[in-house]
PDB file of C-alpha atoms in Angstrom:
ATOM      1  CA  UNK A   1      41.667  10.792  78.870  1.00 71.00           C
ATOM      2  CA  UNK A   2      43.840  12.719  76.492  1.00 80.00           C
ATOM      3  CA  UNK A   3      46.134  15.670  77.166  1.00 92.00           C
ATOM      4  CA  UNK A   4      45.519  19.352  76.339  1.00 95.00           C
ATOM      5  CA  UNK A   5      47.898  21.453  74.962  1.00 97.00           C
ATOM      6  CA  UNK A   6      45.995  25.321  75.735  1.00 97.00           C
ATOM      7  CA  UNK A   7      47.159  28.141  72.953  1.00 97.00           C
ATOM      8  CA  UNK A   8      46.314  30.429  76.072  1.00 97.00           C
ATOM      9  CA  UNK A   9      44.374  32.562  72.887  1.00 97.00           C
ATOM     10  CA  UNK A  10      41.248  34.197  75.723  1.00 93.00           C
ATOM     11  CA  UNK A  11      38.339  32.347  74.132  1.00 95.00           C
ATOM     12  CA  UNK A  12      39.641  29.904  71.949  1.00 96.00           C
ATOM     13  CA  UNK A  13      40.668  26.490  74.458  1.00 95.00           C
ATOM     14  CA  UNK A  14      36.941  27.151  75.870  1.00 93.00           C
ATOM     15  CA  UNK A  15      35.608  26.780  72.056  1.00 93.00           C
ATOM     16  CA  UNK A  16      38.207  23.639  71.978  1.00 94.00           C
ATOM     17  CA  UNK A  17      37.123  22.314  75.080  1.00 91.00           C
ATOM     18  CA  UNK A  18      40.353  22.694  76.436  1.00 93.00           C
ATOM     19  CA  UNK A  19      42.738  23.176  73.971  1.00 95.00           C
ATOM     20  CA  UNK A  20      44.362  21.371  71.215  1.00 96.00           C
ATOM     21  CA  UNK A  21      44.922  17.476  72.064  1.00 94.00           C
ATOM     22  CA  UNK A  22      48.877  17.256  73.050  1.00 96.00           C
ATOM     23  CA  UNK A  23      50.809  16.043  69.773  1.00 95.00           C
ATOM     24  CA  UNK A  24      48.380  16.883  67.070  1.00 95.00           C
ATOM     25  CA  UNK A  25      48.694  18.792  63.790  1.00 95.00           C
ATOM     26  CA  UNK A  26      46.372  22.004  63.589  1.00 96.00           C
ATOM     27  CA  UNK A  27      45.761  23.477  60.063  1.00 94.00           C
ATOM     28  CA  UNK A  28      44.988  27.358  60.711  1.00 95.00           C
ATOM     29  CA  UNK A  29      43.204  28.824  57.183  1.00 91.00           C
ATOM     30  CA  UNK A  30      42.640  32.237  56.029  1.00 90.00           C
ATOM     31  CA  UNK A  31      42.528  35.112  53.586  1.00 87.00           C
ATOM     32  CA  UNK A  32      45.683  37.307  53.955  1.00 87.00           C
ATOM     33  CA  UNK A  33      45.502  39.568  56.493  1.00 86.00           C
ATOM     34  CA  UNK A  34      42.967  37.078  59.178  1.00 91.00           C
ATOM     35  CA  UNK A  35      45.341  36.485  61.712  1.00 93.00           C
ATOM     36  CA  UNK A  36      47.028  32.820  60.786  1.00 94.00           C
ATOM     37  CA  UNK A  37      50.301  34.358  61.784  1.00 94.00           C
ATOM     38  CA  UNK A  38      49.852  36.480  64.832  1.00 96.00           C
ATOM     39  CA  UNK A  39      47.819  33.223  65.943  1.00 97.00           C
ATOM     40  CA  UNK A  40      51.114  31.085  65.417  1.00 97.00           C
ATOM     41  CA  UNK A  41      53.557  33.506  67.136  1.00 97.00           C
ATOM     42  CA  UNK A  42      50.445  33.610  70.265  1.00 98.00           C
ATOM     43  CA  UNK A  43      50.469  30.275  70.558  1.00 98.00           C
ATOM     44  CA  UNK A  44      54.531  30.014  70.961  1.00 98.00           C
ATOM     45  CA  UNK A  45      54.112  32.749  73.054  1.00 98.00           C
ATOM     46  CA  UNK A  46      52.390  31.905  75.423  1.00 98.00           C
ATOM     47  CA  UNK A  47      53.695  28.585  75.263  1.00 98.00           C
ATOM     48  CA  UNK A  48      56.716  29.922  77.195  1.00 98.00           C
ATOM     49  CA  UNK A  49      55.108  33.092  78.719  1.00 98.00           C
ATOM     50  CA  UNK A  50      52.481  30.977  80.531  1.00 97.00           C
ATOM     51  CA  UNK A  51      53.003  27.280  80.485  1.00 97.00           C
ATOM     52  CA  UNK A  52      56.929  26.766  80.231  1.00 97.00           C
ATOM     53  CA  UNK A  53      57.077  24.748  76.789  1.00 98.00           C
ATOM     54  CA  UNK A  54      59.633  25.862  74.408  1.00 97.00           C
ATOM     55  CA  UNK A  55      58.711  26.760  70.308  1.00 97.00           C
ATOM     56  CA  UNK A  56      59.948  25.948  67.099  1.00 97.00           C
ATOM     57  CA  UNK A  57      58.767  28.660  64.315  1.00 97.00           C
ATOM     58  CA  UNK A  58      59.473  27.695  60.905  1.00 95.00           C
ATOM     59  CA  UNK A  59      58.628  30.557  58.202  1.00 93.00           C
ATOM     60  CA  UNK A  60      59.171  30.442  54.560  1.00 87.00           C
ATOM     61  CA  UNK A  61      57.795  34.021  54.377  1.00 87.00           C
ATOM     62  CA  UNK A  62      59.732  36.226  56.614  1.00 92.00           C
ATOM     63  CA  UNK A  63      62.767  36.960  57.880  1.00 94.00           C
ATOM     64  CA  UNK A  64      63.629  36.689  61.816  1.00 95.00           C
ATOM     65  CA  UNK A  65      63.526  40.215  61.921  1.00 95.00           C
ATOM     66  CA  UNK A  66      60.219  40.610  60.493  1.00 95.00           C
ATOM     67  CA  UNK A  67      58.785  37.994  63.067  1.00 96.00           C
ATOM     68  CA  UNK A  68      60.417  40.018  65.778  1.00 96.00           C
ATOM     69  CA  UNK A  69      58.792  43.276  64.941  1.00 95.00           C
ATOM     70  CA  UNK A  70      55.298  41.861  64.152  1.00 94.00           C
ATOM     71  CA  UNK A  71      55.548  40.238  67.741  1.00 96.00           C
ATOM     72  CA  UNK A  72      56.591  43.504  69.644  1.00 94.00           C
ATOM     73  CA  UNK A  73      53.772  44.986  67.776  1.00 93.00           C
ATOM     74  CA  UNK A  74      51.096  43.548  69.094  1.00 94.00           C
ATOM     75  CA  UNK A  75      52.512  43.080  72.446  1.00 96.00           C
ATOM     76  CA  UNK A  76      54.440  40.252  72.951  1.00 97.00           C
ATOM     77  CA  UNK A  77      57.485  42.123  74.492  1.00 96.00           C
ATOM     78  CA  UNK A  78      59.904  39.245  76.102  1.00 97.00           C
ATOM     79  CA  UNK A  79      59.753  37.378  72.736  1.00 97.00           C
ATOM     80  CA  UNK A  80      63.093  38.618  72.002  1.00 97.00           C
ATOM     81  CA  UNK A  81      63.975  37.722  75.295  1.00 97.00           C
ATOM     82  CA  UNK A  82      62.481  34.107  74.861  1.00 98.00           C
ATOM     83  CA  UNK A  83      64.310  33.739  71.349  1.00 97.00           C
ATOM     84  CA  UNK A  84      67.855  34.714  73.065  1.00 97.00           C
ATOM     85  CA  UNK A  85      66.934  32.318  75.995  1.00 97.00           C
ATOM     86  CA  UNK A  86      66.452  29.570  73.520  1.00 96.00           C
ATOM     87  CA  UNK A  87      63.510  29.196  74.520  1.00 97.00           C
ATOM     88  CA  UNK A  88      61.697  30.226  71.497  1.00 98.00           C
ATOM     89  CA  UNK A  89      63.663  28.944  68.133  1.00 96.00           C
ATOM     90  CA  UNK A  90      63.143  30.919  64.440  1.00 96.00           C
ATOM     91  CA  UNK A  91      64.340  29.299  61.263  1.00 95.00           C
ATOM     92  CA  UNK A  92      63.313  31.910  58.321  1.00 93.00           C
ATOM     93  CA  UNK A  93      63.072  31.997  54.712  1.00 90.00           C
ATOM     94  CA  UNK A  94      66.905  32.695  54.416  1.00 90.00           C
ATOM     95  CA  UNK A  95      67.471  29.061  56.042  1.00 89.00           C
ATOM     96  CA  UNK A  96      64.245  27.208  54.905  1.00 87.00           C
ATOM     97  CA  UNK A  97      64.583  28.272  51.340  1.00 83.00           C
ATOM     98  CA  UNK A  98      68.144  27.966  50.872  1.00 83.00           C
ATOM     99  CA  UNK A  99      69.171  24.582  49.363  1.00 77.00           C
ATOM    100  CA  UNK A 100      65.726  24.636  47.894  1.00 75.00           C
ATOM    101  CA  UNK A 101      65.148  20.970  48.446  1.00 78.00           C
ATOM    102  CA  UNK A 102      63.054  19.627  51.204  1.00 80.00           C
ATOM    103  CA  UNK A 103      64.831  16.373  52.388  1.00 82.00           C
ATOM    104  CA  UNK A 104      68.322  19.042  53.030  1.00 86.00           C
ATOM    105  CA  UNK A 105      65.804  21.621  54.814  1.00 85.00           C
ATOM    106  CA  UNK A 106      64.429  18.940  57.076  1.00 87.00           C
ATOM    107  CA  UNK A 107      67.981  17.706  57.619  1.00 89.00           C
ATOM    108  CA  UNK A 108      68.889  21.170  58.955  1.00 88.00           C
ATOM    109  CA  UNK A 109      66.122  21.596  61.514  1.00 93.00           C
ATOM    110  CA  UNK A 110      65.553  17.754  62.805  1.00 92.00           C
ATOM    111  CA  UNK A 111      68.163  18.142  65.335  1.00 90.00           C
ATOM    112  CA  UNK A 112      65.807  20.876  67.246  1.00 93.00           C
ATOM    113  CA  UNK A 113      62.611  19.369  66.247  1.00 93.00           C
ATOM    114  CA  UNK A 114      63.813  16.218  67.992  1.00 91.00           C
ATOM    115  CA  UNK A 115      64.828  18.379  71.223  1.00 91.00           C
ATOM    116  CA  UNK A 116      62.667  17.887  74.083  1.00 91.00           C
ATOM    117  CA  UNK A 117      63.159  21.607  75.377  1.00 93.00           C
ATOM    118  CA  UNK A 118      60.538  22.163  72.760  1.00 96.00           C
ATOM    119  CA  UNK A 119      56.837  21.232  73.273  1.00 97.00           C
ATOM    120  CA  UNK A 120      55.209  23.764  70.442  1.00 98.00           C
ATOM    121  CA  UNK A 121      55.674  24.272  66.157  1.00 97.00           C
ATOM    122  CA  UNK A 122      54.110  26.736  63.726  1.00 97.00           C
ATOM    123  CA  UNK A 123      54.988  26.348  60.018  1.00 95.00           C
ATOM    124  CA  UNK A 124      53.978  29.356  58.171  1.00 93.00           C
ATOM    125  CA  UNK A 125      52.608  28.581  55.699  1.00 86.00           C
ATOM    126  CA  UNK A 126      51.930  25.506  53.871  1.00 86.00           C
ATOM    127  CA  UNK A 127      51.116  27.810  50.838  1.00 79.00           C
ATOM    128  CA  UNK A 128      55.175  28.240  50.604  1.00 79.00           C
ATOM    129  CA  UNK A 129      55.844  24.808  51.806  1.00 79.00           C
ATOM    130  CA  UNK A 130      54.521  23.337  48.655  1.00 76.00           C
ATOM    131  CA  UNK A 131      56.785  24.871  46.233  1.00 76.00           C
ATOM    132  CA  UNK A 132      59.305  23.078  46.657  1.00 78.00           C
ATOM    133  CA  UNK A 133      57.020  19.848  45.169  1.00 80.00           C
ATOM    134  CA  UNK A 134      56.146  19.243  41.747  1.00 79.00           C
ATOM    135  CA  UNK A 135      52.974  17.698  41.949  1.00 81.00           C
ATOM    136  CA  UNK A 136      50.173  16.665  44.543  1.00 79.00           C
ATOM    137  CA  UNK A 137      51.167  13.362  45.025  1.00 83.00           C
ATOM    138  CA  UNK A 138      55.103  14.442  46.271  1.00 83.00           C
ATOM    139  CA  UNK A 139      53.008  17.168  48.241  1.00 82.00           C
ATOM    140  CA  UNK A 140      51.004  14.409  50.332  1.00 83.00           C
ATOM    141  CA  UNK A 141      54.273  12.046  50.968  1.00 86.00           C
ATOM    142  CA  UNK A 142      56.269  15.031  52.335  1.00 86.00           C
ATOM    143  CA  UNK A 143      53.342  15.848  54.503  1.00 87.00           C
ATOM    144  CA  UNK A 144      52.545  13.082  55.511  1.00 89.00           C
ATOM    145  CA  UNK A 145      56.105  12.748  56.367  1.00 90.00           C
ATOM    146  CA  UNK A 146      56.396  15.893  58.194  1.00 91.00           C
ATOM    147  CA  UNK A 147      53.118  15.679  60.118  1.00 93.00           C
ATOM    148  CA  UNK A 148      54.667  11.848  61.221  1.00 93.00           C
ATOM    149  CA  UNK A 149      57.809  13.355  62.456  1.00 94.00           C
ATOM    150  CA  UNK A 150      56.240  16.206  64.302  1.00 95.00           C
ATOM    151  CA  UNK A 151      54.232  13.593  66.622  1.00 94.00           C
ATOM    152  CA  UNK A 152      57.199  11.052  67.009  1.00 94.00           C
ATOM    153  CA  UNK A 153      58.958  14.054  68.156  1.00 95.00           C
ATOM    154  CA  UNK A 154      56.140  15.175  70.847  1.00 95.00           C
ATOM    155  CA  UNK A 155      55.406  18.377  69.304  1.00 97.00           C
ATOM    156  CA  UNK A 156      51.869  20.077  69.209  1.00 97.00           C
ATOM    157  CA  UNK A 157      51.719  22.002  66.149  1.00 97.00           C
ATOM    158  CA  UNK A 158      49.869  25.014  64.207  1.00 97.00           C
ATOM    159  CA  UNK A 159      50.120  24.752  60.072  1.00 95.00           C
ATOM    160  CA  UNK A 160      49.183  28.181  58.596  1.00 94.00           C
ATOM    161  CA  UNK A 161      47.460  28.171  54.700  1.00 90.00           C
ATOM    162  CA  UNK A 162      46.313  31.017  53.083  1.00 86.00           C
ATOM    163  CA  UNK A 163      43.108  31.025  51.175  1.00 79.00           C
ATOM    164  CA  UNK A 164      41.472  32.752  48.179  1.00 66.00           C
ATOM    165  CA  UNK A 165      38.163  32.183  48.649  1.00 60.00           C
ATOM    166  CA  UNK A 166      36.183  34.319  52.042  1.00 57.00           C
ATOM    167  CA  UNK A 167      34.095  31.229  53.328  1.00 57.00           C
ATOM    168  CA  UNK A 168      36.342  28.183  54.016  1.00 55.00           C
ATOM    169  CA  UNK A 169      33.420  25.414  52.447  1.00 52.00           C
ATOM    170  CA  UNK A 170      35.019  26.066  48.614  1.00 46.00           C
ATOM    171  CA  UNK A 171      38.073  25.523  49.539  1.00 51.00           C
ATOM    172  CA  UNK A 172      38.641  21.638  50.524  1.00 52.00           C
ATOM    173  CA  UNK A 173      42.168  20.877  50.241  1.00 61.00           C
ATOM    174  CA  UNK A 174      44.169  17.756  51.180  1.00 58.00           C
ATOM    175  CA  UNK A 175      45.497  19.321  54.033  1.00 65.00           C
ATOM    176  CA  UNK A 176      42.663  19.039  55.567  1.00 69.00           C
ATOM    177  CA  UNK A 177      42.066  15.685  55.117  1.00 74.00           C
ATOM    178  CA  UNK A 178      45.530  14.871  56.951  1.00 81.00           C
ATOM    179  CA  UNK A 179      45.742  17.452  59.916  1.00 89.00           C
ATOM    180  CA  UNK A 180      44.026  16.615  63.072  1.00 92.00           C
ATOM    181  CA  UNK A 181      42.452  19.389  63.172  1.00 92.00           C
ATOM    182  CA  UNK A 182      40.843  22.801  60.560  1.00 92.00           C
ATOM    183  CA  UNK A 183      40.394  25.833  62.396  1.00 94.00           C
ATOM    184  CA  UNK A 184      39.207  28.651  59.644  1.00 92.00           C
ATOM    185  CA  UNK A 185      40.140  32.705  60.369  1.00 94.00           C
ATOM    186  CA  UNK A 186      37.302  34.410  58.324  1.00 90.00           C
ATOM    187  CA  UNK A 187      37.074  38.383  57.833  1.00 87.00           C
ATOM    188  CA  UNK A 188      34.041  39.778  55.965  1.00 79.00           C
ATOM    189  CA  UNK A 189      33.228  43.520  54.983  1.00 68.00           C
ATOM    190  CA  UNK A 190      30.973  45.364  57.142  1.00 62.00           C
ATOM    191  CA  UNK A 191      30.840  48.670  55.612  1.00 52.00           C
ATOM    192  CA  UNK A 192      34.279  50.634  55.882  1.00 51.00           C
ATOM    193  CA  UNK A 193      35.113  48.045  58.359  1.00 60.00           C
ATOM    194  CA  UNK A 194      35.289  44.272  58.865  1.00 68.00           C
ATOM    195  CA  UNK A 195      34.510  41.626  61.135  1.00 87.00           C
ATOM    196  CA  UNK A 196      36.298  38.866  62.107  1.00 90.00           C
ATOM    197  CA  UNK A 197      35.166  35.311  62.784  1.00 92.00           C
ATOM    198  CA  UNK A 198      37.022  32.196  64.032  1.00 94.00           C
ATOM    199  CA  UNK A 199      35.229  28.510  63.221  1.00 91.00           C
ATOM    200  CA  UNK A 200      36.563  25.397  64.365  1.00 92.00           C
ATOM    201  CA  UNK A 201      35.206  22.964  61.796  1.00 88.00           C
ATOM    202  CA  UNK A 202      37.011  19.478  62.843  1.00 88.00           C
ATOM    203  CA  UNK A 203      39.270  18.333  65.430  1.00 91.00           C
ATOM    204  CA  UNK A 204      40.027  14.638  65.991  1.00 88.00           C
ATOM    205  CA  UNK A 205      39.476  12.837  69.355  1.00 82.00           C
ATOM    206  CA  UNK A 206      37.665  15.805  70.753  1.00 83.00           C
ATOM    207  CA  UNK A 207      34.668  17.186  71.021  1.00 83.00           C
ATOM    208  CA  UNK A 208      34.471  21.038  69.930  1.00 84.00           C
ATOM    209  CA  UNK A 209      32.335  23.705  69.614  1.00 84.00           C
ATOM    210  CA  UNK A 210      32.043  24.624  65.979  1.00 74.00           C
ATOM    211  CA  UNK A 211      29.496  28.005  65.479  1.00 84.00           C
ATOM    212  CA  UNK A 212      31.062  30.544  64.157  1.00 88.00           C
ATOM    213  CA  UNK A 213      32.650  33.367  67.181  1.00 93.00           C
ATOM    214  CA  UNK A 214      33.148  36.608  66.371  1.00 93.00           C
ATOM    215  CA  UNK A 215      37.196  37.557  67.073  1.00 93.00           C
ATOM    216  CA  UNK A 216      39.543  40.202  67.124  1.00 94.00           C
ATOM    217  CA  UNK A 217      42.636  41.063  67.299  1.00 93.00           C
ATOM    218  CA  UNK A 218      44.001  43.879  70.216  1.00 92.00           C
ATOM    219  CA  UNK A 219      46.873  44.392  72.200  1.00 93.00           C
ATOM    220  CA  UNK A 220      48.090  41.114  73.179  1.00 93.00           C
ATOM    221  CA  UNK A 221      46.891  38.712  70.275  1.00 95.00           C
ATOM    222  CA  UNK A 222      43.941  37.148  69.312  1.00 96.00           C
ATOM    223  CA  UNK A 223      40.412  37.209  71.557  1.00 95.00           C
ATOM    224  CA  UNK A 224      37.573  34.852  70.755  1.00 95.00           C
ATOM    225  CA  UNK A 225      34.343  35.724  71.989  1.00 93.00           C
ATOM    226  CA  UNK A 226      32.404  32.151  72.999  1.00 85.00           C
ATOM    227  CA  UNK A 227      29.302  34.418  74.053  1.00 77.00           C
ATOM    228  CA  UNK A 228      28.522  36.118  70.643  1.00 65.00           C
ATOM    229  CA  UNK A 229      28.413  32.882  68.235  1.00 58.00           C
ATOM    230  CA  UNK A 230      26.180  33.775  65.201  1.00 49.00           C
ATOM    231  CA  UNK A 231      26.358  37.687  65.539  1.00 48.00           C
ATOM    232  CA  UNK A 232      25.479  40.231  63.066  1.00 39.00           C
ATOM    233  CA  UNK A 233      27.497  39.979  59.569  1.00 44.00           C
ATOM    234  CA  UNK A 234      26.699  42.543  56.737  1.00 35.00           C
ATOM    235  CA  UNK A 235      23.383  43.002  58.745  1.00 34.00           C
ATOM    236  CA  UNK A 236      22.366  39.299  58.548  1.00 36.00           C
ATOM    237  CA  UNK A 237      22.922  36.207  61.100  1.00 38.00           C
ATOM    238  CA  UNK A 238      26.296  34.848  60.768  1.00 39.00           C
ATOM    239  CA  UNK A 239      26.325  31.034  59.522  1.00 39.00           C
ATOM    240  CA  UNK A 240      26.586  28.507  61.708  1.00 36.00           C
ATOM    241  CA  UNK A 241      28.226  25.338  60.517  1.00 34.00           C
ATOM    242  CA  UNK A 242      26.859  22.513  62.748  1.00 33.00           C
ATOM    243  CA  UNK A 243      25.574  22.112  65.626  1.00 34.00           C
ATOM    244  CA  UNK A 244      26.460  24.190  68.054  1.00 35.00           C
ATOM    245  CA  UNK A 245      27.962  22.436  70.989  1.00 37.00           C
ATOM    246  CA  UNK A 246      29.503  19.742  68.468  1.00 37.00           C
ATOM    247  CA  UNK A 247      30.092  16.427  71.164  1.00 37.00           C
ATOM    248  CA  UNK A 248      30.331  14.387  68.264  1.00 35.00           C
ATOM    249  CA  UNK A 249      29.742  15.725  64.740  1.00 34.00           C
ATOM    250  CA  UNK A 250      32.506  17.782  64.822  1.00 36.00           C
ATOM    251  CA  UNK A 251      35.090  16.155  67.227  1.00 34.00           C
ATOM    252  CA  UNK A 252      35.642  12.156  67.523  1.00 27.00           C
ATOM    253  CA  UNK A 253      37.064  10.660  64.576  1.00 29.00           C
TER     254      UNK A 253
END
């Protein structure tokens, strides 16, 4: 039987059937402003808040400031605490980004992602990640590499990758193809407002449930809502991708 690795997100390991299987490779995809990010930091989170395994965050966006304060604003209030405890370990644009070469970057964090005090990784985003290749086929090798690295060293990851396009099926990328699993963050208009869905489209080795749930984001992180698959969007049915309780279709690979 494999091994769960829970994000502790309320809704989201019952859509999983568990959780995410222990050392696999998650690709999280969105339009700006869907969550991808306040998923990542929940997932470290509670990581350490409710299951005792340490984080790695690795952002080529922000600065460890920036992660602090989006973290204390939506609730997470010992993540300084877990960051000063070690517990929790940021490297940021100013260190990813600073020799500008890959091989040097992953030089400069192996050490930690090799340390067995840490159990959890979010890279956010791949979007950034790829600059520093110059074509697709670099891109894939480095990924590949990465992705191999991230298992040998026993961590469970989350790979954020932002998205242009609002529904998730024109937008096929190779990351896809060589994460274990695609979970899509989708947010369409509703009027003045918007609502937010979460879809779980593949995960391998385990069976999911892939409708689409309705989610949002409160005090404390991310909420799925398993009950409410389908639910209105602009005044029509959500659509459902697949079967609804996937056991097969959209899990063993």
């Amino acid at each position: 039987m494999p091994e769960f690795v829970k994000t502790g997100v309320e809704g989201l390991d019952s859509i999983l059937n568990g959780g995410i299987i222990e050392n696999a490779a998650v690709l999280v995809s969105g339009n700006p402003g869907t969550g991808k990010s306040l998923l990542g930091l929940q997932f470290l989170y509670n990581g350490v808040d409710m299951f005792d395994e340490g984080g790695i965050y690795l952002t080529f966006e922000e600065t460890k400031d920036d992660i602090s304060q989006a973290a204390e604003s939506i609730g997470f209030e010992k993540w300084d605490e877990f960051i000063e405890e070690g517990r929790i370990k940021i490297y940021d644009k100013r260190t990813l980004l600073r020799s500008g070469d890959f091989s040097d970057t992953l030089d400069t964090i192996l050490d930690d992602l090799q340390d067995t005090q840490y159990d959890r990784l979010v890279l956010d985003s791949l979007t950034m990640f790829q600059l520093f290749f110059e074509d697709e086929k670099e891109q894939r090798q480095y990924l590949l590499k990465f992705i191999d690295i991230l298992k040998d060293s026993g961590l469970t990851s989350i790979l954020t990758m932002e998205q242009s396009a609002v529904f998730p099926e024109t937008e096929i990328g190779l990351e896809n193809f060589l994460t274990d699993g695609n979970i899509y963050l989708i947010q369409s208009p509703a009027g003045s407002t918007s609502n937010r869905y979460v879809w779980v489209a593949k995960m391998r080795k385990q069976a999911i449930k892939n409708s689409m749930f309705p989610l949002e984001i409160e005090e404390g992180g991310l909420k799925v809502y398993e009950q409410a698959a389908g639910f209105s969007m602009v005044g029509e049915s959500a659509p459902m991708f697949g079967d609804g309780d996937a056991g097969g279709g959209g899990g063993l690979e």
